[in-house]
mmCIF file of C-alpha atoms in Angstrom:
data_model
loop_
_atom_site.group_PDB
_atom_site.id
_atom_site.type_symbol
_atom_site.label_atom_id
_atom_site.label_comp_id
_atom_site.label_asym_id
_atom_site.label_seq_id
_atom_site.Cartn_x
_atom_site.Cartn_y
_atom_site.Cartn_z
ATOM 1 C CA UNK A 1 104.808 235.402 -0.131
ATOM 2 C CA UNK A 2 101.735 235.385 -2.442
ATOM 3 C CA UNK A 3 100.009 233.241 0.567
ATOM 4 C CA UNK A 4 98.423 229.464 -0.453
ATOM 5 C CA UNK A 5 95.113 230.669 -1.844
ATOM 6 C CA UNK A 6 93.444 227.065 -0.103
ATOM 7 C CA UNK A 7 95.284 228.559 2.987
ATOM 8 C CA UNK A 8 93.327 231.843 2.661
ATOM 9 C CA UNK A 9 89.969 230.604 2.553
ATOM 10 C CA UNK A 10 90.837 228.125 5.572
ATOM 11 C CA UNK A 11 92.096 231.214 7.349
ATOM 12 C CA UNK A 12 89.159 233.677 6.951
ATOM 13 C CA UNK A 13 86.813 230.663 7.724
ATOM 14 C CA UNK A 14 88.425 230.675 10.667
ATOM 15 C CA UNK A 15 88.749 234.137 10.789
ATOM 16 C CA UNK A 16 92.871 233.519 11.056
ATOM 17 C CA UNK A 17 94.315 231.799 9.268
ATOM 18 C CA UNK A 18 105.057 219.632 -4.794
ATOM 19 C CA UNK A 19 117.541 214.400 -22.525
ATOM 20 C CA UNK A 20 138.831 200.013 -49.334
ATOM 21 C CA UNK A 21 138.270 196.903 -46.970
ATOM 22 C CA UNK A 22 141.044 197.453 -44.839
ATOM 23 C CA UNK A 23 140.431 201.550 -44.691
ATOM 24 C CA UNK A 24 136.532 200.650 -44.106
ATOM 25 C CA UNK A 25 137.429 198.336 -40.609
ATOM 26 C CA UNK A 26 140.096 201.315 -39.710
ATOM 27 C CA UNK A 27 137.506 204.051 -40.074
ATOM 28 C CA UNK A 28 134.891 201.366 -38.612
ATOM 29 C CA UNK A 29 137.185 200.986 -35.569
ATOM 30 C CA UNK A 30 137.223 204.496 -35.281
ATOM 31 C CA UNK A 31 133.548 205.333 -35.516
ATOM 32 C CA UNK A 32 133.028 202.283 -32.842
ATOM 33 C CA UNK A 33 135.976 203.782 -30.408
ATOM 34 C CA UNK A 34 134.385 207.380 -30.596
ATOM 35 C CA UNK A 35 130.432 206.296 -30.117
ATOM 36 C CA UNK A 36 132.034 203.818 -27.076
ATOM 37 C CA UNK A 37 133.926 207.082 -25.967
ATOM 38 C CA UNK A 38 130.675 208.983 -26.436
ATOM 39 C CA UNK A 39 128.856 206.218 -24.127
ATOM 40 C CA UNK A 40 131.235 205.824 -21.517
ATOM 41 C CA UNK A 41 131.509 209.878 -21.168
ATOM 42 C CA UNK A 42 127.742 209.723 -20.779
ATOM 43 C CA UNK A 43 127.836 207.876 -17.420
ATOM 44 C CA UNK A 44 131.173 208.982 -16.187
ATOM 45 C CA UNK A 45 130.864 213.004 -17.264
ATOM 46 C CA UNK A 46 127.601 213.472 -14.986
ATOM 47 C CA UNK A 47 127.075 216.956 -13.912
ATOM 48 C CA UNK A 48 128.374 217.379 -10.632
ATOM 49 C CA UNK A 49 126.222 215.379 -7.649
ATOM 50 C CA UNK A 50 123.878 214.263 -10.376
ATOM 51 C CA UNK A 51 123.146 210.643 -11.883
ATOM 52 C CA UNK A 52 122.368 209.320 -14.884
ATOM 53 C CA UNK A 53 118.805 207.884 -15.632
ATOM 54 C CA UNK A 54 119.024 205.837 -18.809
ATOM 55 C CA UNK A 55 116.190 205.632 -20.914
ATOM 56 C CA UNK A 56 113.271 203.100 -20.211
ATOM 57 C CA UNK A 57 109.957 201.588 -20.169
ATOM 58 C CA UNK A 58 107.972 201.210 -16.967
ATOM 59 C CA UNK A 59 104.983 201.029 -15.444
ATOM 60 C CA UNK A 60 103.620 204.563 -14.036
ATOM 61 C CA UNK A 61 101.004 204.667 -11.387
ATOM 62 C CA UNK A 62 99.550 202.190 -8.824
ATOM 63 C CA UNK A 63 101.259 199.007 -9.248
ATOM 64 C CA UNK A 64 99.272 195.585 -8.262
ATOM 65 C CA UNK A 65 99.294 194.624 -4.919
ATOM 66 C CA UNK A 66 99.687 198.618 -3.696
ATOM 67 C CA UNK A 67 96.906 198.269 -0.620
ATOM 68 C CA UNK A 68 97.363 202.339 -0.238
ATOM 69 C CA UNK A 69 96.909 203.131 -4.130
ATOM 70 C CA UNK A 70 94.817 206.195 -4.516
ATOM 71 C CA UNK A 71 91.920 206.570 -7.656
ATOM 72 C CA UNK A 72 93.986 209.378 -8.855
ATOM 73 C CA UNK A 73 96.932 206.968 -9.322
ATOM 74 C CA UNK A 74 94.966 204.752 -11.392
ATOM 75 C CA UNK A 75 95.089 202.671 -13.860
ATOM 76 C CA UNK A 76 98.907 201.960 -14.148
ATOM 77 C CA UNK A 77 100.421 202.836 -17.213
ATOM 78 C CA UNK A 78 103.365 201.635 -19.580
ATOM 79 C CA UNK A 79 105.556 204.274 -20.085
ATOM 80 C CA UNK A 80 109.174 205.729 -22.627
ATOM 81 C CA UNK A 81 111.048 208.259 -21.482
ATOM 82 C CA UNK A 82 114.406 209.259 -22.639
ATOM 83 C CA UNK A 83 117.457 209.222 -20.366
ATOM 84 C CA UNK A 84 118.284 212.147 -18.411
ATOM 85 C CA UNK A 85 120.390 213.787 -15.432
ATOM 86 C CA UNK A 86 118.752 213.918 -12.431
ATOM 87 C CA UNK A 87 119.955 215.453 -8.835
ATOM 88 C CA UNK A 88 121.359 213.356 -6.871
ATOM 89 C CA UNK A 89 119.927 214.847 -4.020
ATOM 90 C CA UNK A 90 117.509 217.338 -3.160
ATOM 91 C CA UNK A 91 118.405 220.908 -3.846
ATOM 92 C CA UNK A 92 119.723 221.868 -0.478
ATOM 93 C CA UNK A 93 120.276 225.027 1.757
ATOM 94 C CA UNK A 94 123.548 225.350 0.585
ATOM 95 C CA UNK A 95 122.719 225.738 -2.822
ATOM 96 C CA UNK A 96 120.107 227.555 -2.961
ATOM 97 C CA UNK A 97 122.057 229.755 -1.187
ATOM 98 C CA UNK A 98 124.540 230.154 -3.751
ATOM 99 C CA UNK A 99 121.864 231.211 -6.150
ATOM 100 C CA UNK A 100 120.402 233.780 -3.753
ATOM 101 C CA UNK A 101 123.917 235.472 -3.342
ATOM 102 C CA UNK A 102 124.091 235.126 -7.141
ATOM 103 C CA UNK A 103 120.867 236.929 -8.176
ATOM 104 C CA UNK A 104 120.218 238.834 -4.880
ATOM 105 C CA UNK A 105 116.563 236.772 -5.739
ATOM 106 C CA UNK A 106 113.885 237.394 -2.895
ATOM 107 C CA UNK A 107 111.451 234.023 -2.688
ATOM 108 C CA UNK A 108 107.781 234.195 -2.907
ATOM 109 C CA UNK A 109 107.599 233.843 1.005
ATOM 110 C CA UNK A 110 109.746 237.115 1.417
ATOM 111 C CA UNK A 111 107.633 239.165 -0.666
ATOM 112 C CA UNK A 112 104.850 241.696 0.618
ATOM 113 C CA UNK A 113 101.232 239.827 -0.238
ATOM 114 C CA UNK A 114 99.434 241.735 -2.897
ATOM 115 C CA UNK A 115 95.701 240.541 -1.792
ATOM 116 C CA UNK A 116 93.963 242.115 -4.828
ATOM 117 C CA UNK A 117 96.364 239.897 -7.005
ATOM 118 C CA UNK A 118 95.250 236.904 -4.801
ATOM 119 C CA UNK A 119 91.733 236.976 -4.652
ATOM 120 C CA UNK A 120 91.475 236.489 -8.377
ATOM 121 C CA UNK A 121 91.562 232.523 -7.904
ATOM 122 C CA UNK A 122 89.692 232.386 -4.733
ATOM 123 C CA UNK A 123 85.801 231.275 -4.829
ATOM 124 C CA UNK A 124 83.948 234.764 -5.899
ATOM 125 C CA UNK A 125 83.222 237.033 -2.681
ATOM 126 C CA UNK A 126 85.573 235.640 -0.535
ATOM 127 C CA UNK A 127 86.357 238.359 2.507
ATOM 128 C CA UNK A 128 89.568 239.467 2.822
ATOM 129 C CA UNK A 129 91.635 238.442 5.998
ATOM 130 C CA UNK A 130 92.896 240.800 8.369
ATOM 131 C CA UNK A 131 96.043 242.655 7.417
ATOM 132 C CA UNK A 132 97.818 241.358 10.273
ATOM 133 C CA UNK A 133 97.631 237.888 8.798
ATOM 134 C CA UNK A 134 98.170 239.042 5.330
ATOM 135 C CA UNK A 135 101.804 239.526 5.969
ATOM 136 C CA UNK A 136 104.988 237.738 4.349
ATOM 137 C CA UNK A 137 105.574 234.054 5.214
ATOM 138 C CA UNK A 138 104.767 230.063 4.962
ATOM 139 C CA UNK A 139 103.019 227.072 6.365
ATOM 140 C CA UNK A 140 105.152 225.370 9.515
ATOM 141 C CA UNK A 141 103.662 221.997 10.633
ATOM 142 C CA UNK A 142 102.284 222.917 14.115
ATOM 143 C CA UNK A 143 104.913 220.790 16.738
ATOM 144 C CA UNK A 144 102.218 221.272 19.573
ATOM 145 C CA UNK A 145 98.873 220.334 17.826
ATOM 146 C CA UNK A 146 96.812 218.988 20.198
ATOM 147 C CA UNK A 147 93.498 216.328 20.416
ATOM 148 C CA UNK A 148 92.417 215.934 16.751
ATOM 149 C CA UNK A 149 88.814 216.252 15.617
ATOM 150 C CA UNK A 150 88.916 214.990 12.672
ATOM 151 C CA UNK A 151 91.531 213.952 10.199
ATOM 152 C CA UNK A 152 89.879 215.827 7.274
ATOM 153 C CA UNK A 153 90.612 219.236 9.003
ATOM 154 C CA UNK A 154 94.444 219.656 8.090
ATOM 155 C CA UNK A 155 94.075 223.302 10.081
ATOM 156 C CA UNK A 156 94.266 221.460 12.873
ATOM 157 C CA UNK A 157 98.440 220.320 12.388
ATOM 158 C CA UNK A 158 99.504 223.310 9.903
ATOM 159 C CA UNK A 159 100.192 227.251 10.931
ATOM 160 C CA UNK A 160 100.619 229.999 9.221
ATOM 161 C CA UNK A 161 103.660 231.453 10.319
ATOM 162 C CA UNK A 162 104.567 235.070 9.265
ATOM 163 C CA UNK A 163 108.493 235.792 8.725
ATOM 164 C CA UNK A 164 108.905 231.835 7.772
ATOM 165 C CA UNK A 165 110.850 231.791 4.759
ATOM 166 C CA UNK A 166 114.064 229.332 3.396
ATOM 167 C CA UNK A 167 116.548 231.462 5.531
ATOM 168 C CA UNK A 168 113.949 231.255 8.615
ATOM 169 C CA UNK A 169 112.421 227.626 8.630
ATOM 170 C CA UNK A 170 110.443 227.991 11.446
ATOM 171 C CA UNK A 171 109.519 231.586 11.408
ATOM 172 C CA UNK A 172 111.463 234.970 13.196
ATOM 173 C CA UNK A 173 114.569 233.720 15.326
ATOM 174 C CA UNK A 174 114.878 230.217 13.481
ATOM 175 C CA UNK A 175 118.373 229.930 11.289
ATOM 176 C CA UNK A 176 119.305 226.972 9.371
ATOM 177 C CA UNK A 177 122.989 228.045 10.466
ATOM 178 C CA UNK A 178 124.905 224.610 10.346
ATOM 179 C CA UNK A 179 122.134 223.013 8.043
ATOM 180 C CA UNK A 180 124.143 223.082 4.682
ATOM 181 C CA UNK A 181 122.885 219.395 4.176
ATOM 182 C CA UNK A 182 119.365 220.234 4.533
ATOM 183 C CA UNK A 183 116.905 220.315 1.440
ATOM 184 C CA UNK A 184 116.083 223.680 0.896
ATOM 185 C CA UNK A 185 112.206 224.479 2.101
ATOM 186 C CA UNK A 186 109.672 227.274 1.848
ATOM 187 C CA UNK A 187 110.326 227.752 -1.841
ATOM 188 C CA UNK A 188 107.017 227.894 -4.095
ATOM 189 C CA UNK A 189 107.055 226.662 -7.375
ATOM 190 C CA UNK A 190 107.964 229.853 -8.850
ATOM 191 C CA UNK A 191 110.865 229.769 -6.678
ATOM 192 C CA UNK A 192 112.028 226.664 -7.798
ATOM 193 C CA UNK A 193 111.561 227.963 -11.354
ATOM 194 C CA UNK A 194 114.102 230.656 -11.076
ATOM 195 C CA UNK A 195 116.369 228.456 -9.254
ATOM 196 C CA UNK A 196 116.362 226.020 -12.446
ATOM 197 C CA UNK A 197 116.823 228.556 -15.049
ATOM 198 C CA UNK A 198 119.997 230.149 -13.127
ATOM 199 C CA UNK A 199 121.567 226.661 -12.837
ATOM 200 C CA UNK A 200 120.370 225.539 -16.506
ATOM 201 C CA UNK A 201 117.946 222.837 -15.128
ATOM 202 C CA UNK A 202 114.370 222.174 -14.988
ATOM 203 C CA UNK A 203 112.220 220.463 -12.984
ATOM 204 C CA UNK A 204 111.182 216.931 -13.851
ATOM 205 C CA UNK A 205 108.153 215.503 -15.607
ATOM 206 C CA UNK A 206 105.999 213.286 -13.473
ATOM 207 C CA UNK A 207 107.128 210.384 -15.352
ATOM 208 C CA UNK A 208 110.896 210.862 -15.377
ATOM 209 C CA UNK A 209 110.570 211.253 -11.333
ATOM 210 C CA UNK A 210 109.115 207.889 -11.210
ATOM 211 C CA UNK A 211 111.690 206.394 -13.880
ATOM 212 C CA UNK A 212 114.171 207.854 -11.668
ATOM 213 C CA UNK A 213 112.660 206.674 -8.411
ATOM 214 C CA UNK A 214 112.126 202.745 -10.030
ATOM 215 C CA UNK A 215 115.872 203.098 -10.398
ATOM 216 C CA UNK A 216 117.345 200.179 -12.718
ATOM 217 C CA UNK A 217 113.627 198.971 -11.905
ATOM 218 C CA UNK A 218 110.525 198.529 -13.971
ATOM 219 C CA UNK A 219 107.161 198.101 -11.134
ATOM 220 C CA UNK A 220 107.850 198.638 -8.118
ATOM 221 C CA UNK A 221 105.916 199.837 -5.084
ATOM 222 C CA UNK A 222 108.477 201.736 -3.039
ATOM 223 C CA UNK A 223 111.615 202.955 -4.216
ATOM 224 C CA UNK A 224 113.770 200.254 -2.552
ATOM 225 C CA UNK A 225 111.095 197.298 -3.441
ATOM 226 C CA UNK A 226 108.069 196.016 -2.412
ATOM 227 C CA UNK A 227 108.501 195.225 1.117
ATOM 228 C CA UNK A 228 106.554 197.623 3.137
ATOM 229 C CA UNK A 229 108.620 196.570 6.562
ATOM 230 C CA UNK A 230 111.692 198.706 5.040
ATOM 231 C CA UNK A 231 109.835 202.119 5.409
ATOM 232 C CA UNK A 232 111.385 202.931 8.972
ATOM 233 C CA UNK A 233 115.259 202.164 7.634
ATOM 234 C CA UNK A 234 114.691 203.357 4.052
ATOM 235 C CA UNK A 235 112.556 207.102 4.683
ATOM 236 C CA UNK A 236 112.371 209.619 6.646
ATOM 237 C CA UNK A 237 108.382 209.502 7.571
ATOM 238 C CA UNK A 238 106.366 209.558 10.026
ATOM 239 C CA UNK A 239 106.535 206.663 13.115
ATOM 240 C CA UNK A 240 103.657 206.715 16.021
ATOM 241 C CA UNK A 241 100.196 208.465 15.558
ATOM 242 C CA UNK A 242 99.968 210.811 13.478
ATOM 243 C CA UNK A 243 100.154 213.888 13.728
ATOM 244 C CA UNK A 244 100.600 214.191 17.658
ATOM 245 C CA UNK A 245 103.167 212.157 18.674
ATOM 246 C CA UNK A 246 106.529 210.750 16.215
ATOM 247 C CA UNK A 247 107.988 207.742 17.585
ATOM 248 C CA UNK A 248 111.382 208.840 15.710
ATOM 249 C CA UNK A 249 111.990 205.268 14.883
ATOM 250 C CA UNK A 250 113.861 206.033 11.376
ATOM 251 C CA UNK A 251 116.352 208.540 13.716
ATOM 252 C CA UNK A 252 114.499 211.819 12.496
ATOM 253 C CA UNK A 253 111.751 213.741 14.253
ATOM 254 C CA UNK A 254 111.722 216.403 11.262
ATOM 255 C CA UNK A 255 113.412 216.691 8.349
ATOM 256 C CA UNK A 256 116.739 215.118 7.818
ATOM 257 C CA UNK A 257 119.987 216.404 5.985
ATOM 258 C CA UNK A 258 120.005 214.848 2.273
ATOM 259 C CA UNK A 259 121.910 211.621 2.347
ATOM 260 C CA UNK A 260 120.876 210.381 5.674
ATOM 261 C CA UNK A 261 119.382 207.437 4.260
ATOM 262 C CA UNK A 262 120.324 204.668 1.711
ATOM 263 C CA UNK A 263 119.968 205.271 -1.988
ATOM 264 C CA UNK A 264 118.082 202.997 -4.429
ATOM 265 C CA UNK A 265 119.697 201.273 -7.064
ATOM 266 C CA UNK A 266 121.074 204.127 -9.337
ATOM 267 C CA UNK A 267 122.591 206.575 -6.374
ATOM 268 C CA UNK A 268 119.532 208.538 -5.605
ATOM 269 C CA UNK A 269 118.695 209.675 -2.015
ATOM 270 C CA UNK A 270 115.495 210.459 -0.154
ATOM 271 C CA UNK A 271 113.013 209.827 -3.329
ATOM 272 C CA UNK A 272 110.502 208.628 -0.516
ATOM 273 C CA UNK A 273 109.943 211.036 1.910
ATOM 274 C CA UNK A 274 111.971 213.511 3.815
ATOM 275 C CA UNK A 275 110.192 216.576 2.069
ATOM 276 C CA UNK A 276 107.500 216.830 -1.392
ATOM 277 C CA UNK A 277 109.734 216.990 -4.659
ATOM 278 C CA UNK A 278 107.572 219.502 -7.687
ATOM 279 C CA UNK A 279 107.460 218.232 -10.695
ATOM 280 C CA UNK A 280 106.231 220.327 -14.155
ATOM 281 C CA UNK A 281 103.025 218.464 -14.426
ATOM 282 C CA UNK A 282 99.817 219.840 -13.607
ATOM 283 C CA UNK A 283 97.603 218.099 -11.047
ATOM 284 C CA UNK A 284 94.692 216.624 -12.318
ATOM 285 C CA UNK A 285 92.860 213.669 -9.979
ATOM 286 C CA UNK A 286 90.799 212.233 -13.439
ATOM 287 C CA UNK A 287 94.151 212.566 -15.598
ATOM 288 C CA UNK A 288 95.325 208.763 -15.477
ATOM 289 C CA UNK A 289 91.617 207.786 -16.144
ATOM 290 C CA UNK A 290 91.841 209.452 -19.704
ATOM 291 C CA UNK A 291 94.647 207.387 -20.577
ATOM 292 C CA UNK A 292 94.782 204.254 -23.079
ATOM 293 C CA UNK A 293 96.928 201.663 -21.435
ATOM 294 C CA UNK A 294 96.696 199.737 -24.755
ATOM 295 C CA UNK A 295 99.780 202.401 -25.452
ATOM 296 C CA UNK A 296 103.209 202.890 -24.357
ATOM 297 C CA UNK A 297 103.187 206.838 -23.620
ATOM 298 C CA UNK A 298 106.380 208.813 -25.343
ATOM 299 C CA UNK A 299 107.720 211.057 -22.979
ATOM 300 C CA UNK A 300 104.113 212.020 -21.379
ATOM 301 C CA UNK A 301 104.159 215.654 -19.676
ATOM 302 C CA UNK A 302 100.735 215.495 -17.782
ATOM 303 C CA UNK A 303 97.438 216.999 -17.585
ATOM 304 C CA UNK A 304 96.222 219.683 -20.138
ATOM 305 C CA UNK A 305 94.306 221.498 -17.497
ATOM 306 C CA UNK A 306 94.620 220.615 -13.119
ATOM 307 C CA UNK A 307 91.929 220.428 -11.319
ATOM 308 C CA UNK A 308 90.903 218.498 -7.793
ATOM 309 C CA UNK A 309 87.669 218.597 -6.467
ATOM 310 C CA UNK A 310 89.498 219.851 -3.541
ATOM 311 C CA UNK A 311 90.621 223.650 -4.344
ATOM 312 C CA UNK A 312 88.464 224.054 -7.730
ATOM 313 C CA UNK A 313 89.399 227.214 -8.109
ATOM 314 C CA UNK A 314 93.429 226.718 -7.990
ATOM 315 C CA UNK A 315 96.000 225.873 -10.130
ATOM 316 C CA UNK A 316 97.850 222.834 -8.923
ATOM 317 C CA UNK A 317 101.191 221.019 -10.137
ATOM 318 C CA UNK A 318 102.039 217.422 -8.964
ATOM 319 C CA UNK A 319 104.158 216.953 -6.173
ATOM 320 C CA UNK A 320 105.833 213.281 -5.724
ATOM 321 C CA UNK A 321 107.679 211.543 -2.689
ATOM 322 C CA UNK A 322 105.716 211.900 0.194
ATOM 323 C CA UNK A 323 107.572 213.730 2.967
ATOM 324 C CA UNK A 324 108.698 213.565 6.716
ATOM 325 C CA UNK A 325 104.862 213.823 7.836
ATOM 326 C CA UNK A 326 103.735 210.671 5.798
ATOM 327 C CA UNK A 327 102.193 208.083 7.328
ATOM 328 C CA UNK A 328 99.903 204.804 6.216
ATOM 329 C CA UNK A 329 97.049 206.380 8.403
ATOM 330 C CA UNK A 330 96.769 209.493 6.637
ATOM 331 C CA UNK A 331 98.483 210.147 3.317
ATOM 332 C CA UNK A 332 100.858 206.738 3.076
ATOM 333 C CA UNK A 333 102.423 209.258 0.009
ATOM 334 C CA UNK A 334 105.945 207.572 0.469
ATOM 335 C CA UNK A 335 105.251 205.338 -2.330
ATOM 336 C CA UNK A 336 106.791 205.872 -6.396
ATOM 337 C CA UNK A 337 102.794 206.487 -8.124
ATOM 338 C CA UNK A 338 101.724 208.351 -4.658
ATOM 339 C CA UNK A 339 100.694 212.093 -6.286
ATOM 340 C CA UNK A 340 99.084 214.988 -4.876
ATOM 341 C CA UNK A 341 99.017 218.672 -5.836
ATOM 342 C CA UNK A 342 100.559 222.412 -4.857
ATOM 343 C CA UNK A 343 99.559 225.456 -6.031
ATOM 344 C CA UNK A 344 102.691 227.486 -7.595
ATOM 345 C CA UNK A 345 102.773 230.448 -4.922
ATOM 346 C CA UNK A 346 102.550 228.573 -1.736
ATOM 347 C CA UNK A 347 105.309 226.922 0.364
ATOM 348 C CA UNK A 348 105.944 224.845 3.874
ATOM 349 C CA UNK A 349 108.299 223.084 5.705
ATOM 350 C CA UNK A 350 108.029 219.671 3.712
ATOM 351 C CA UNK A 351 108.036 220.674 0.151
ATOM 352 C CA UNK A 352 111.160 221.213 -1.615
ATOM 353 C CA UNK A 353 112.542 219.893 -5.294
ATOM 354 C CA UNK A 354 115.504 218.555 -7.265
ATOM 355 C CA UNK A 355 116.235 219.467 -10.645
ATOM 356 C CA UNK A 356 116.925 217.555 -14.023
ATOM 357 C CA UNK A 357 119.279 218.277 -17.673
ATOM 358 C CA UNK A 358 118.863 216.683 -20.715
ATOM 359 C CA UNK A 359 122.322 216.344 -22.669
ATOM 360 C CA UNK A 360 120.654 218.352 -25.241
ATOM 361 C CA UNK A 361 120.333 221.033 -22.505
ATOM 362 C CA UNK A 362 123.973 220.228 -21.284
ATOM 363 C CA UNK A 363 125.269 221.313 -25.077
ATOM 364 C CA UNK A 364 123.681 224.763 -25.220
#
């Protein structure tokens, strides 16, 4: 894997380490019968294990009354987008699977790291790490982190584990034998990429994930409403103190298969955590701020440029969902305007994706 660039510079600091009368009424009745044909295919025709998101207007970002909104979800936004297809779950083991044995593809955390490649978006001078960590593989949430210093210093909870890839979840020795059902993990962006042009997809736009998350809904906070007491039965997250000790409250330490919670109101499971979904948007914490919320946006595609004060020097997309790590102490990301970015080569064990199809796509 082209190793997280962010994940570098932690590392070497360290020095280790997201669409006629009578004729007239006959040939009326006709048109009518074919365009309610037409309709009625529309939402009975879905792709297989896909669902229908009809067009819409919403609100996009932090919604009043959101106590955990972030500045780079704000100000909320009216949005259009046109209907799509959207996964109804995310892209699993299973399937991914069948594109590997299709394409013989090797993922980004299988390939040999090519450091003179990587240090072109690091900070200038940054010293390269030690070959032995420069070796193929991904970022595992550490199990056994111990006391915590400070919340700010993630390296403290996340490991870079060589030899952990999507067939390997936890590095050398793992399997995800029997784990069909699970969403597929330690895929970059590119991955995902070349998994959506094989299967004729793409990956959503910011704003059709959250028009798919609201559901048959317009504002809401969380996917299922705006009762925060629903988390535990509604997500997989995080329950106890994070990140040293998970109550399991919701039934899942980790990550869960897809499916092991309810769906929201259109047949769409795990939109709030589990694992990160990508989206095609760049990442960019002042983007919202540009914005004129006198005006409905028309099928808005994000940021021209990313950027977070963060990782300057990276290119980020927007990841949306939260995952099995969130919590309201750290991160609280398991909420429909939550946001935060991931730069296209890196990968870990809570970021996946699900994939979208226009009908227009659907026809070629």
């Amino acid at each position: 894997m082209n190793i997280n660039k962010h994940v570098i510079v932690s590392l070497t600091a360290f020095n280790l380490f997201f669409l006629v009368s009578c004729n007239f009424r006959k040939e009326q009745e006709k048109t009518t019968s074919k365009k309610s044909t037409s309709l009625k295919k529309t939402k009975t025709d879905a792709p297989n294990e896909m669902v229908w998101v009809a067009s819409k207007t919403f609100l996009m970002g932090a919604k009043p009354g959101d106590q955990f909104a972030m500045m780079r979800e704000k100000p909320a936004h009216k949005v259009y987008v046109d209907g799509f297809y959207i996964d109804k779950n995310e892209v699993t083991n299973l399937q991914f699977k069948k594109f590997v044995e299709a394409t013989n593809y090797i993922t980004t955390a299988e390939k040999p790291i090519d450091w003179d490649e990587i240090k072109k978006d690091l900070p200038p001078n940054t010293p390269k790490p030690a070959d032995s960590i420069l070796q193929p593989g991904s970022l595992i949430f550490n199990k056994n982190a111990g006391k915590i210093i400070s919340m700010n210093n993630y390296q403290q909870w996340w490991s870079w584990k060589i030899g952990a890839n999507w067939k390997h979840p936890e590095g050398p020795g793992s399997s995800i034998e029997g784990k069909d059902n699970y969403p597929v993990v330690h895929v970059s962006y590119s991955d995902a990429l070349a998994y959506c042009k094989w299967a004729n997809r793409r990956l959503p736009t910011e704003a059709e994930w959250e028009a798919a998350a609201q559901g048959a809904n317009k504002d809401n906070i969380f996917v299922w409403g705006n009762n925060k007491e629903a988390l535990n039965s509604s997500a997989n997250t995080w329950q106890g103190t994070f990140p040293t000790e998970n109550n399991s409250v919701d039934g899942f330490e980790y990550i869960s298969p897809v499916g092991s919670y309810p769906a929201n109101n259109i047949g769409l499971y795990d939109m709030a955590g589990n694992v990160w979904e990508m989206t095609s948007d760049l990442f960019n914490v002042n983007y919202y701020s540009t914005l004129n919320t006198n005006e409905v946006l028309n099928n808005p595609k994000g940021a021209e440029k990313s950027y977070s004060p963060a990782n300057p020097y990276q290119l980020e997309y927007v990841m949306k969902g939260g995952s099995f790590l969130c919590h309201e102490s750290y991160c609280a990301s398991f909420r429909i305007s939550a946001r935060m970015g991931m730069e296209p080569s890196s990968s870990s064990d809570h970021i996946g994706f699900r994939t979208v199809v226009t009908k227009e796509m659907l026809e070629k």
